[in-house]
Coordinates of C-alpha atoms in Angstrom, one line a residue:
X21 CA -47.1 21.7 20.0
X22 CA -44.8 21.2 16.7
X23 CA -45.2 17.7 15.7
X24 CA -41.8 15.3 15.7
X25 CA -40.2 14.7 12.5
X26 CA -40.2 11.5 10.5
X27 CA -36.8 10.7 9.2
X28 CA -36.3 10.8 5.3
X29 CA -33.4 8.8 4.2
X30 CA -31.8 9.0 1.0
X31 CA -28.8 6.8 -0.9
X32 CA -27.2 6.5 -4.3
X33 CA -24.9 3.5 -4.2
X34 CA -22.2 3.0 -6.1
X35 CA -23.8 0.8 -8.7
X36 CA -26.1 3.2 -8.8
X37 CA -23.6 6.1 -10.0
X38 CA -21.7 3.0 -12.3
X39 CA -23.6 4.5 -15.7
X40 CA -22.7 8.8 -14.7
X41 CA -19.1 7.3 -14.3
X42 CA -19.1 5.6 -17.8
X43 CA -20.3 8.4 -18.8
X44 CA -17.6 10.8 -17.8
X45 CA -15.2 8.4 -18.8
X46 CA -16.5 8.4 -22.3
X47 CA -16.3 12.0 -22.7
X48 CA -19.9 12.1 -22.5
X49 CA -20.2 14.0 -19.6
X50 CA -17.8 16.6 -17.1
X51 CA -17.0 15.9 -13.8
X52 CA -19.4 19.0 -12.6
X53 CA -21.8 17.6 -14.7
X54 CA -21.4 14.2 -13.5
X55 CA -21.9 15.5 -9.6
X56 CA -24.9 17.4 -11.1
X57 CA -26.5 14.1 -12.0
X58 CA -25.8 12.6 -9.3
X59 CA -27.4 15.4 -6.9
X60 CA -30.3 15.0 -9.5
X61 CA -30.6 11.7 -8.3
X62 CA -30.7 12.3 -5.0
X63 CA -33.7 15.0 -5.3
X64 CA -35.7 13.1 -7.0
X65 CA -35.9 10.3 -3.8
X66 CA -36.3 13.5 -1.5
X67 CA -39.3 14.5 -3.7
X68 CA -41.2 10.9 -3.2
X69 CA -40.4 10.6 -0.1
X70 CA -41.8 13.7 0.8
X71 CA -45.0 12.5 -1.2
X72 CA -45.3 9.8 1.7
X73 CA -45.2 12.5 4.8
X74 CA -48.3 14.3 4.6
X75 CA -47.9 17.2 6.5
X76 CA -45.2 15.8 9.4
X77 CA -42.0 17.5 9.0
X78 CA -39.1 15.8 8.1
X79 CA -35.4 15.2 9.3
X80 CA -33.1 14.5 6.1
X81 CA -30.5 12.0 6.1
X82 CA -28.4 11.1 2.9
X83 CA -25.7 8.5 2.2
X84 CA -24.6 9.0 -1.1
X85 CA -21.8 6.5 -3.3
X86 CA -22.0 4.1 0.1
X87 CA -23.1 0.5 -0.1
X88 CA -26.1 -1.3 2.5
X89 CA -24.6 -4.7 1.3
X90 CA -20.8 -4.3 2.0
X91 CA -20.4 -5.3 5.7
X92 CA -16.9 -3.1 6.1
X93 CA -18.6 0.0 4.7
X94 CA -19.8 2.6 7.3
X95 CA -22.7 4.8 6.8
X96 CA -22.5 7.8 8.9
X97 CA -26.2 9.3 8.4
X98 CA -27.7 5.3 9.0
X99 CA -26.3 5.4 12.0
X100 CA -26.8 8.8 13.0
X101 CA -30.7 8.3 11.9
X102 CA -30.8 4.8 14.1
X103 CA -29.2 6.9 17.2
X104 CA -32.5 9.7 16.7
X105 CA -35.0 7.2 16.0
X106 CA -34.2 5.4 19.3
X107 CA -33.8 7.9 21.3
X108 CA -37.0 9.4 20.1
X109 CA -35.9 12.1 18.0
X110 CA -38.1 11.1 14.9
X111 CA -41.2 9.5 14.7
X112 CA -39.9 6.6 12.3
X113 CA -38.5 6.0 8.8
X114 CA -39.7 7.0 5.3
X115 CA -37.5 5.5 1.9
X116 CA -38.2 5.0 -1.8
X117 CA -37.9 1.5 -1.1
X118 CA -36.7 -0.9 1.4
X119 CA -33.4 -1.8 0.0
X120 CA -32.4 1.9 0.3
X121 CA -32.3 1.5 3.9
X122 CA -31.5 -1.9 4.2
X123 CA -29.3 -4.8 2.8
X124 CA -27.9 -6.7 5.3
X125 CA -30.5 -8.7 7.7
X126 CA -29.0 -7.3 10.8
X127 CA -29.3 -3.8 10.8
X128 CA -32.8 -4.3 9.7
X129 CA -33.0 -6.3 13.3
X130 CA -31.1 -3.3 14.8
X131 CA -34.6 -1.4 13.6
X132 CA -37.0 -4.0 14.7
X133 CA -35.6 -4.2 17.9
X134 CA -35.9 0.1 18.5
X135 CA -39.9 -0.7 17.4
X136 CA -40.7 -3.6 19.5
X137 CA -39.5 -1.9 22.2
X138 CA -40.7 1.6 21.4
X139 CA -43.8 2.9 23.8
X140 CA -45.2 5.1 21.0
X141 CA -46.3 4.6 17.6
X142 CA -43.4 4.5 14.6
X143 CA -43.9 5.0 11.2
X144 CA -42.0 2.8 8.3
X145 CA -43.4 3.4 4.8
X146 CA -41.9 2.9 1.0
X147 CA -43.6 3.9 -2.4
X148 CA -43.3 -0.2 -3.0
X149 CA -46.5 -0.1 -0.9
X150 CA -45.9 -3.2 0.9
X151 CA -47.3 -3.5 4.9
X152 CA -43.6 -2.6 6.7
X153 CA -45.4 -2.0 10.2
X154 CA -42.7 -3.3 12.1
X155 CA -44.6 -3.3 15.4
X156 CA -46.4 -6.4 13.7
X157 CA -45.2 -10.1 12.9
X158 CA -46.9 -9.3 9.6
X159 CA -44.6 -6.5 8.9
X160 CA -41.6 -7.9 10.2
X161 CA -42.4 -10.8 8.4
X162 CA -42.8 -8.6 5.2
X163 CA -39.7 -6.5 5.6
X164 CA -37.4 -9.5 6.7
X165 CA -38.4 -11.3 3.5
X166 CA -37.8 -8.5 1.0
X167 CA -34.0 -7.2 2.6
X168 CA -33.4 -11.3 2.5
X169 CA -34.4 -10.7 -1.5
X170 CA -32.1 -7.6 -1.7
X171 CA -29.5 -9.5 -0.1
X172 CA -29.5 -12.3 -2.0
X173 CA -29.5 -10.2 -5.2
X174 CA -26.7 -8.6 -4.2
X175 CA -24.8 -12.0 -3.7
X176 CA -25.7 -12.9 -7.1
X177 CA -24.2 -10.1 -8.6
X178 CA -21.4 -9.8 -6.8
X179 CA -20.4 -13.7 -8.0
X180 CA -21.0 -12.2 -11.4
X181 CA -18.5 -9.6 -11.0
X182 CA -16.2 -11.8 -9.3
X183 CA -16.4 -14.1 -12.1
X184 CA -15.8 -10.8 -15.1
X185 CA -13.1 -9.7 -13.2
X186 CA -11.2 -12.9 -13.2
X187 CA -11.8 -14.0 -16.7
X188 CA -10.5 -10.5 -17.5
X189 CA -7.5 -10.7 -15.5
X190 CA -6.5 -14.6 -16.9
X191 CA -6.6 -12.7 -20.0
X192 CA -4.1 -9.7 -18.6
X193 CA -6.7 -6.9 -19.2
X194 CA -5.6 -4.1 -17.6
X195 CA -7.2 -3.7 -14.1
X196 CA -6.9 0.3 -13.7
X197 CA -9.6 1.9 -12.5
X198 CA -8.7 5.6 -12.1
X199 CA -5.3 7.7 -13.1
X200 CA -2.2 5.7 -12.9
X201 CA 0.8 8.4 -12.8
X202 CA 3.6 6.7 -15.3
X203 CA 0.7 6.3 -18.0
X204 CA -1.8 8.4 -20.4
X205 CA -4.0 9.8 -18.5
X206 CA -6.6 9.3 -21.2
X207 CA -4.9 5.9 -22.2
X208 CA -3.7 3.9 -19.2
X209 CA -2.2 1.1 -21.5
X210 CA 0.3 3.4 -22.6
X211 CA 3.1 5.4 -21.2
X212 CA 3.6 8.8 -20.3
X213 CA 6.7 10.1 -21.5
X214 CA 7.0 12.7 -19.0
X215 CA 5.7 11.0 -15.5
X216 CA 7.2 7.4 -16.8
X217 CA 10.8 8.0 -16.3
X218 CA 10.2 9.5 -12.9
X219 CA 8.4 6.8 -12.2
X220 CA 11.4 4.5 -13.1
X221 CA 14.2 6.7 -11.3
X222 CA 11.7 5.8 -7.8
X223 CA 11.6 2.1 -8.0
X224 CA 15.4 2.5 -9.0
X225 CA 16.0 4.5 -6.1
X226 CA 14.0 2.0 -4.2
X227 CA 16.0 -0.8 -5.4
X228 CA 19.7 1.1 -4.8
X229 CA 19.1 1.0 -0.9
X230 CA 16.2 4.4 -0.5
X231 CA 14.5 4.0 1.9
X232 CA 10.6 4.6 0.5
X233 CA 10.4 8.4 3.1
X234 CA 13.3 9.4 1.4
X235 CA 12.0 8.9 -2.4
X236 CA 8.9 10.3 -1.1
X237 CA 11.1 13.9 0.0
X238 CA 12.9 13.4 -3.7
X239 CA 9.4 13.6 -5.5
X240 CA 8.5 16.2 -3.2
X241 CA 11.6 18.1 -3.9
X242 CA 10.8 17.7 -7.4
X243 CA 7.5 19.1 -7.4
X244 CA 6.0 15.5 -8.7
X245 CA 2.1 15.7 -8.5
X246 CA 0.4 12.6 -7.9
X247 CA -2.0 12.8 -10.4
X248 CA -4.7 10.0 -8.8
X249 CA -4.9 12.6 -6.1
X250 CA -4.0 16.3 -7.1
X251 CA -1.5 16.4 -4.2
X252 CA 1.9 15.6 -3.4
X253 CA 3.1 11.7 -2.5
X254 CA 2.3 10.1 0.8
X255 CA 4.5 7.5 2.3
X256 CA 1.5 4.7 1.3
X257 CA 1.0 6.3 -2.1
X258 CA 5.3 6.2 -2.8
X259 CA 5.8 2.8 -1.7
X260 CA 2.2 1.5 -3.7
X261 CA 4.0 3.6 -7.0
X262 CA 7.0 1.6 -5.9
X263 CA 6.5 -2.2 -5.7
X264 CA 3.7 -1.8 -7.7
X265 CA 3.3 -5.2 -9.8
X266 CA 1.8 -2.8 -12.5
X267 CA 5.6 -1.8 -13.0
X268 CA 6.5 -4.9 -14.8
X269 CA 3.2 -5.6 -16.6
X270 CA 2.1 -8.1 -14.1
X271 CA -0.9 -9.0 -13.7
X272 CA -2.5 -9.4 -10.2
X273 CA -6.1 -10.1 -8.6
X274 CA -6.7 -9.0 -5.2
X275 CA -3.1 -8.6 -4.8
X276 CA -2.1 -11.9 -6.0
X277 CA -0.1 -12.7 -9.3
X278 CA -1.9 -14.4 -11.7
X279 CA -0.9 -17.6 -13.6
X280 CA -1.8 -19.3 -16.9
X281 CA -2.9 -23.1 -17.4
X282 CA 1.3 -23.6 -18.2
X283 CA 2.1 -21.8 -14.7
X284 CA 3.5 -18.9 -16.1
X285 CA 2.8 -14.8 -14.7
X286 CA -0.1 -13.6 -16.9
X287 CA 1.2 -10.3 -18.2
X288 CA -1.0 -7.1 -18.7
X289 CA -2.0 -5.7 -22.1
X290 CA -0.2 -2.1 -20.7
X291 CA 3.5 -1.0 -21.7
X292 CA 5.2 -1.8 -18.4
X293 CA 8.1 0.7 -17.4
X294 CA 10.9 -2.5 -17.1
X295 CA 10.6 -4.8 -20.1
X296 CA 11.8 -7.8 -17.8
X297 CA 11.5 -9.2 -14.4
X298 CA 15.1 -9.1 -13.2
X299 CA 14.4 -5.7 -11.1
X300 CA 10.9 -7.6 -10.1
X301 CA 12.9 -10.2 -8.4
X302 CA 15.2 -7.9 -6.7
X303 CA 12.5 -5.4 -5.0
X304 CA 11.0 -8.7 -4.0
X305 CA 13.7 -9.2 -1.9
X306 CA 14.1 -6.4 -0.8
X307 CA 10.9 -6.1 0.5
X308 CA 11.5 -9.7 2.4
X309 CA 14.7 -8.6 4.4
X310 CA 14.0 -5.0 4.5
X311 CA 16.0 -1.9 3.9
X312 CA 18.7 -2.3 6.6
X313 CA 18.3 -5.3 8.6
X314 CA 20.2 -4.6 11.8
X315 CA 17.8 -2.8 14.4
X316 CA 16.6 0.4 14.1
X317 CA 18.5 0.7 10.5
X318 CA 15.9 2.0 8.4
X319 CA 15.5 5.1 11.1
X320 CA 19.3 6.3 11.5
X321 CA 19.7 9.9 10.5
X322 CA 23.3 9.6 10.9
X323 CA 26.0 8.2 8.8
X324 CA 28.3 6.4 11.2
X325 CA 25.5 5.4 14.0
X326 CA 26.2 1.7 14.9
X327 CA 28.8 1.2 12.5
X328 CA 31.2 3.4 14.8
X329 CA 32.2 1.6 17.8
X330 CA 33.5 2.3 21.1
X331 CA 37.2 1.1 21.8
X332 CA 36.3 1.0 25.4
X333 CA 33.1 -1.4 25.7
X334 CA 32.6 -2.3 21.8
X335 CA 29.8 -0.8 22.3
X336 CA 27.8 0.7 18.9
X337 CA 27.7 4.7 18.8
X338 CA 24.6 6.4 18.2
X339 CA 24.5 10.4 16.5
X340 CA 23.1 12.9 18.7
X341 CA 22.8 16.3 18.1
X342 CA 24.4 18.9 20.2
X343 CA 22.8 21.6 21.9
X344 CA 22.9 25.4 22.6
X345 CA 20.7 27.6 24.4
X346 CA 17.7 25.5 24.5
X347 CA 18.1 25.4 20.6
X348 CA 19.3 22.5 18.3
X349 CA 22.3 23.5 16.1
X350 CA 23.7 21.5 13.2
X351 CA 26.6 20.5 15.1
X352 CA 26.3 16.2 16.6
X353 CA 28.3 13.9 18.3
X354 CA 28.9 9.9 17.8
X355 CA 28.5 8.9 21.8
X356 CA 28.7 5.5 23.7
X357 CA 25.2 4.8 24.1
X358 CA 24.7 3.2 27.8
X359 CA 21.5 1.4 26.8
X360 CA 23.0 -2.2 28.0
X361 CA 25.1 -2.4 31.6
X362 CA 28.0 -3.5 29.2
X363 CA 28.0 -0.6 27.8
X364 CA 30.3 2.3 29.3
X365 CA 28.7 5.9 27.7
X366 CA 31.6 6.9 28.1
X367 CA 33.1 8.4 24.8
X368 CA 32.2 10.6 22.2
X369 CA 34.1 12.3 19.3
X370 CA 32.8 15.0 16.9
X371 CA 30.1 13.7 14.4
X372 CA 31.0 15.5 11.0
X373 CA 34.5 15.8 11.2
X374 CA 34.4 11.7 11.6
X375 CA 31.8 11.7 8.6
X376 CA 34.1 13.5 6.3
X377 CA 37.4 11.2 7.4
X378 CA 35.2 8.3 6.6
X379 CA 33.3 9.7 3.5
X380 CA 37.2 10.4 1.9
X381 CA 38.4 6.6 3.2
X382 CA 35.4 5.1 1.9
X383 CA 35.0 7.4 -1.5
X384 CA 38.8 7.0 -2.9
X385 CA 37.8 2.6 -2.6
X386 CA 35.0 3.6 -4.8
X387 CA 36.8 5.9 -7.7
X388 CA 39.7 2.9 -7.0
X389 CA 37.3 -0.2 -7.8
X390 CA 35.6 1.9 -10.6
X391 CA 38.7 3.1 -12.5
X392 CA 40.1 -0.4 -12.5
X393 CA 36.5 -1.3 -13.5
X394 CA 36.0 -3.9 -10.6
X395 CA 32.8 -4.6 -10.0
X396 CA 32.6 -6.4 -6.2
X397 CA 30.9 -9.3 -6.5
X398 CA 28.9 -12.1 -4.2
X399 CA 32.4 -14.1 -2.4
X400 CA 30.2 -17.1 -3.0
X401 CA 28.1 -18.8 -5.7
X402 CA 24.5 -18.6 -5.1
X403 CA 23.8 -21.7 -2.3
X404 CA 19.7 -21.7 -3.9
X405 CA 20.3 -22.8 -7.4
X406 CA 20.2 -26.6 -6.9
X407 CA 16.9 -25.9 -4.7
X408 CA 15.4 -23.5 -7.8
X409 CA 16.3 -26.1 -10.5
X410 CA 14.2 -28.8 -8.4
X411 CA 11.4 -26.9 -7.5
X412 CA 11.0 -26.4 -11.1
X413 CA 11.4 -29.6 -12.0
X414 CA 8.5 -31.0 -9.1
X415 CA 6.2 -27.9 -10.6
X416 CA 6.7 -29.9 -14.4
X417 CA 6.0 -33.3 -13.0
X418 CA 2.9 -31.6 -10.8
X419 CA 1.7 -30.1 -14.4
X420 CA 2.4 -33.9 -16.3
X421 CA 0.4 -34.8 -13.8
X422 CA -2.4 -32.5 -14.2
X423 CA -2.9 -32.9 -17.4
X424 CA -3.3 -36.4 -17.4
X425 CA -5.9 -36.4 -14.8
X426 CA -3.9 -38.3 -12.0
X427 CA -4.1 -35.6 -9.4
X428 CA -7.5 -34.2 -7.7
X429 CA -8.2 -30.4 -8.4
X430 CA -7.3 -29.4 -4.6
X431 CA -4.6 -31.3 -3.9
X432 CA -3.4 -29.6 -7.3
X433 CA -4.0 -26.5 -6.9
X434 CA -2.6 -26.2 -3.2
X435 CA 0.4 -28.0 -4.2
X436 CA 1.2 -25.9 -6.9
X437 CA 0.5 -22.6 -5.0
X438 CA 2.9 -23.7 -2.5
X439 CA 5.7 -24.3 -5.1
X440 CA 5.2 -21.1 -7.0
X441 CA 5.8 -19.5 -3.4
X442 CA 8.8 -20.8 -2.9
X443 CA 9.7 -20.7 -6.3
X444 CA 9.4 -16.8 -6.3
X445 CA 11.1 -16.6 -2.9
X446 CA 14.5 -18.6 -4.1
X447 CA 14.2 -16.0 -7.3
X448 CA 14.2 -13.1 -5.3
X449 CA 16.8 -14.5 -3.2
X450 CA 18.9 -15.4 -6.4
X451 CA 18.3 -11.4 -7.6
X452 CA 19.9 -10.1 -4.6
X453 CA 22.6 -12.0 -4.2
X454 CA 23.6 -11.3 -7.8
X455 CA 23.6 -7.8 -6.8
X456 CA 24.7 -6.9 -3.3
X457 CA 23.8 -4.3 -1.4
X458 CA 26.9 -2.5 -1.7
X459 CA 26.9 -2.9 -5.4
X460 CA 23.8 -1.4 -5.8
X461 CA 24.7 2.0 -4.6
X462 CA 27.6 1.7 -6.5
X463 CA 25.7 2.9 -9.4
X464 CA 26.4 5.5 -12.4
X465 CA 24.3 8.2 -10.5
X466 CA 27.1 7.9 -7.7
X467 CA 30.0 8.5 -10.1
X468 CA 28.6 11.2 -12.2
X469 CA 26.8 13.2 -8.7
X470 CA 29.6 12.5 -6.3
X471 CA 29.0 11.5 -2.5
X472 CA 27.4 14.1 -1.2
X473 CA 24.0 13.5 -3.6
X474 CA 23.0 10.2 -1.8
X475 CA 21.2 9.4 0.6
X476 CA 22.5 8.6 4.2
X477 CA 21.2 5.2 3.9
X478 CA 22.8 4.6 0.3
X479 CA 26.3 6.3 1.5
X480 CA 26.1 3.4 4.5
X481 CA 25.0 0.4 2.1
X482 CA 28.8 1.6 0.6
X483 CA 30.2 1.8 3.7
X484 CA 29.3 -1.6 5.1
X485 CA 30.2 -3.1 1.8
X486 CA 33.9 -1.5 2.3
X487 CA 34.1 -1.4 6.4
X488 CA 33.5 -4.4 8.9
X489 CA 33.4 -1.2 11.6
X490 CA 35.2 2.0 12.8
X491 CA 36.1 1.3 15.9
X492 CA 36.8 4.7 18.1
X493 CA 39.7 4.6 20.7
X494 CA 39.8 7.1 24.1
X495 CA 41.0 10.6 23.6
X496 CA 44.3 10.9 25.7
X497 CA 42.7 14.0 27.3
X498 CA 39.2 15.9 27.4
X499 CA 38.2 18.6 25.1
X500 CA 40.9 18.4 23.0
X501 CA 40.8 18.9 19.1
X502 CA 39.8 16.1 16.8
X503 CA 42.4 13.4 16.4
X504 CA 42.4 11.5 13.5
X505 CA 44.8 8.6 15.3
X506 CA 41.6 7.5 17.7
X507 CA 40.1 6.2 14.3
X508 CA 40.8 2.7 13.5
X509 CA 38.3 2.0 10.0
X510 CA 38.0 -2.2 10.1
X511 CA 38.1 -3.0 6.3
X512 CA 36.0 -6.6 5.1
X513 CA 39.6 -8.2 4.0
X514 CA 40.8 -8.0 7.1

């Protein structure tokens, strides 16, 4: 009878791979070399852990670049080799040490429990040499004590990099790990002139009233090669590229912003691709009242959907496209969309040849306003300034105080953090009401590429800027041709 397999377990953490990475980062070694090393690595814990087996076979399992101390971090081959060892697949554990296997206290206890339990005999052996039985107190004892070691060393280091990685970032060291598309690939402080300006043109686009899908078809459309990843733009990776703090040279740790001992951003030692924070502010509020903040705005595939209305029930029309023999042609309809029992769903008129009376209605306002060189601007002044100047001002006196020692360190710090929140939020506020939604689209790229190069949800950010609604009357009889005279366009000024 063939005699049941110990299981082997192998792992290179990522510390452990921290000095081949420097290394290819220095030039010093290639990527294929670098995974050579790294295999090397792992080899070399196969070949003393095979010196521990004697003659029993063994069952390899190998989690490479994964950490034992990081409590989110799943290792699939740990588990898999727990799964076997309980249910008697292997006759117990061999490692080069301990703290490959183990870090966190509790899946050591997941272990002890399978060998307390266990009616037959389990191995556990290291090269440290140490007594790991863990059918004993002894052992137990032993093994509890050194993963409690290998914890704790762990702890300590990651304080210390804690601690490194915020003294760098107070300083506005760049915090780029990897390849960041916009900058040198072999010098991440500088820009690329080639990816940079596309860069720009997408948080532009962003900022104009794109919704972050559509950028993410443009830089498809363009061929634009994420160069962190080899592959074309996701939706995450477009809107990370997008409101990226990195854009404006802002510092951040762990996502947050950092500020100097006077309260101001901490800016990065990188060329940012906007030299000030005026489009910061404006994508920040963006991002707080979202692309489109009527329901279901930021999916409409139609130009006219909800801004159309009924003239039976005021009801809001929704585009649907029409269909012909089972198959979906380009041809759509603006109907009366009984969702509510106030609504009647009971009118429609043809979808483009609406589109194109409003497109021309809407278009000649736009060549009209920029020929006489109107810019529209906010019908109000800003109703936040008096709020902005005296949250500054309490922000000062909260500093005064500071410095002269009259204020504990908590109460300081959580006041302060509170202020700079709202602080941002009334700038962000301040940035988009300076520049409307409507006025926004209205941009040079509009003039010079016409209408029809926009996107739907730029041509409607016009639209609403120019129309209060379109409101559709009955046809006097069914199935007739389109009739211009059911269309009554509600303009703001009225």
């Amino acid at each position: 009878m063939l005699a049941k397999p110990v299981g082997g377990y192998c792992r290179i953490s990522d510390a452990d791979l921290a000095d081949i990475r420097r290394a290819v980062k220095a030039g010093l070694l290639t990527p294929e070399e670098a995974a050579e090393e790294e295999r090397k690595g792992v080899l070399r814990q196969r070949e003393d852990v095979e010196s521990l087996s004697g003659s029993a076979p063994i069952r390899w399992y190998e989690d490479n670049n994964l950490s034992a101390f990081k409590r989110n971090v799943k290792r699939p081959d740990f588990e898999k080799m727990i799964k076997d060892l309980k249910a008697g697949r292997i006759s117990g554990i061999l490692a080069y040490d301990i703290d490959r296997v183990y870090r966190q206290p509790r899946d050591l206890e997941r272990v002890i429990d399978i060998y307390e339990t266990s009616k037959e005999p389990l191995v556990f052996e290291t090269l440290s040499g140490q007594n790991f039985d863990l059918t004993t107190s002894d052992g137990r004892f032993s093994a509890r004590l050194f993963v409690n070691i290998a914890n704790k060393s762990s702890e300590d280091t990651k304080r210390r990099v804690i601690r490194a990685n915020v003294a760098k970032a107070r300083k506005g060291k760049s915090h780029a790990t990897g390849l960041v598309f916009g900058w040198l690939e072999d010098d991440p402080s500088k820009l690329d002139p080639r990816t940079a300006p596309i860069r720009k043109k997408a948080v532009e686009k962003y900022a104009a009233g794109d919704r972050v899908a559509t950028i993410m078809k443009w830089l498809a459309d363009e061929k634009v090669i994420n160069i962190a990843t080899g592959k074309h733009f996701t939706w995450g990776g477009t809107k990370a590229m997008v409101i990226a703090p990195r854009n404006w040279g802002i510092r951040t740790y762990n996502e947050e912003i950092i500020y100097d001992d006077d309260n101001e951003i901490v800016m990065g030692d990188w060329e940012p691709i906007f030299p000030t924070l005026n489009t910061w502010h404006l994508i920040q509020a963006i991002k707080a009242k979202g692309l489109g903040s009527k329901p279901g705005e930021s999916n409409v595939s139609y130009l006219l959907t909800a801004i159309a209305r009924c003239g039976r029930c005021g009801g809001g029309l929704k585009g649907k496209p029409q269909w012909k023999k089972g198959a979906r042609t380009p041809d759509y309809n603006y109907n009366c969309n009984k969702q509510r029992p106030e609504h009647c769903g009971a009118l429609a008129i043809n979808g483009p040849k609406l589109d194109s009376l409003i497109q021309d209605l809407v278009w000649a306002q736009v060549l009209r306003a920029s020929q006489q060189k109107q810019v529209p601007q906010a019908d109000k002044p800003w109703a936040g300034a008096a709020e902005l100047k005296e949250v500054e001002e309490q922000i000062a006196e909260l500093q005064a105080l500071w410095k002269e020692k009259k204020i504990r360190a908590a109460s300081y710090v959580m006041a302060l953090d509170d202020l700079n929140a709202r602080k941002n939020e009334l700038l962000a506020d301040r940035a988009s009401h300076s520049v409307p939604a409507g006025t926004r689209a209205i941009t040079e790229e509009l003039l010079t590429n016409g209408w029809e190069n926009l996107s739907v949800e730029r041509q409607r950010l016009i639209i609403r800027k120019v129309l209060r609604a379109v409101i559709i009357h009955p046809a006097k009889s069914r199935g007739g041709r389109f009739d211009p005279a059911r269309v009554e366009p509600v303009f703001l000024a009225a």
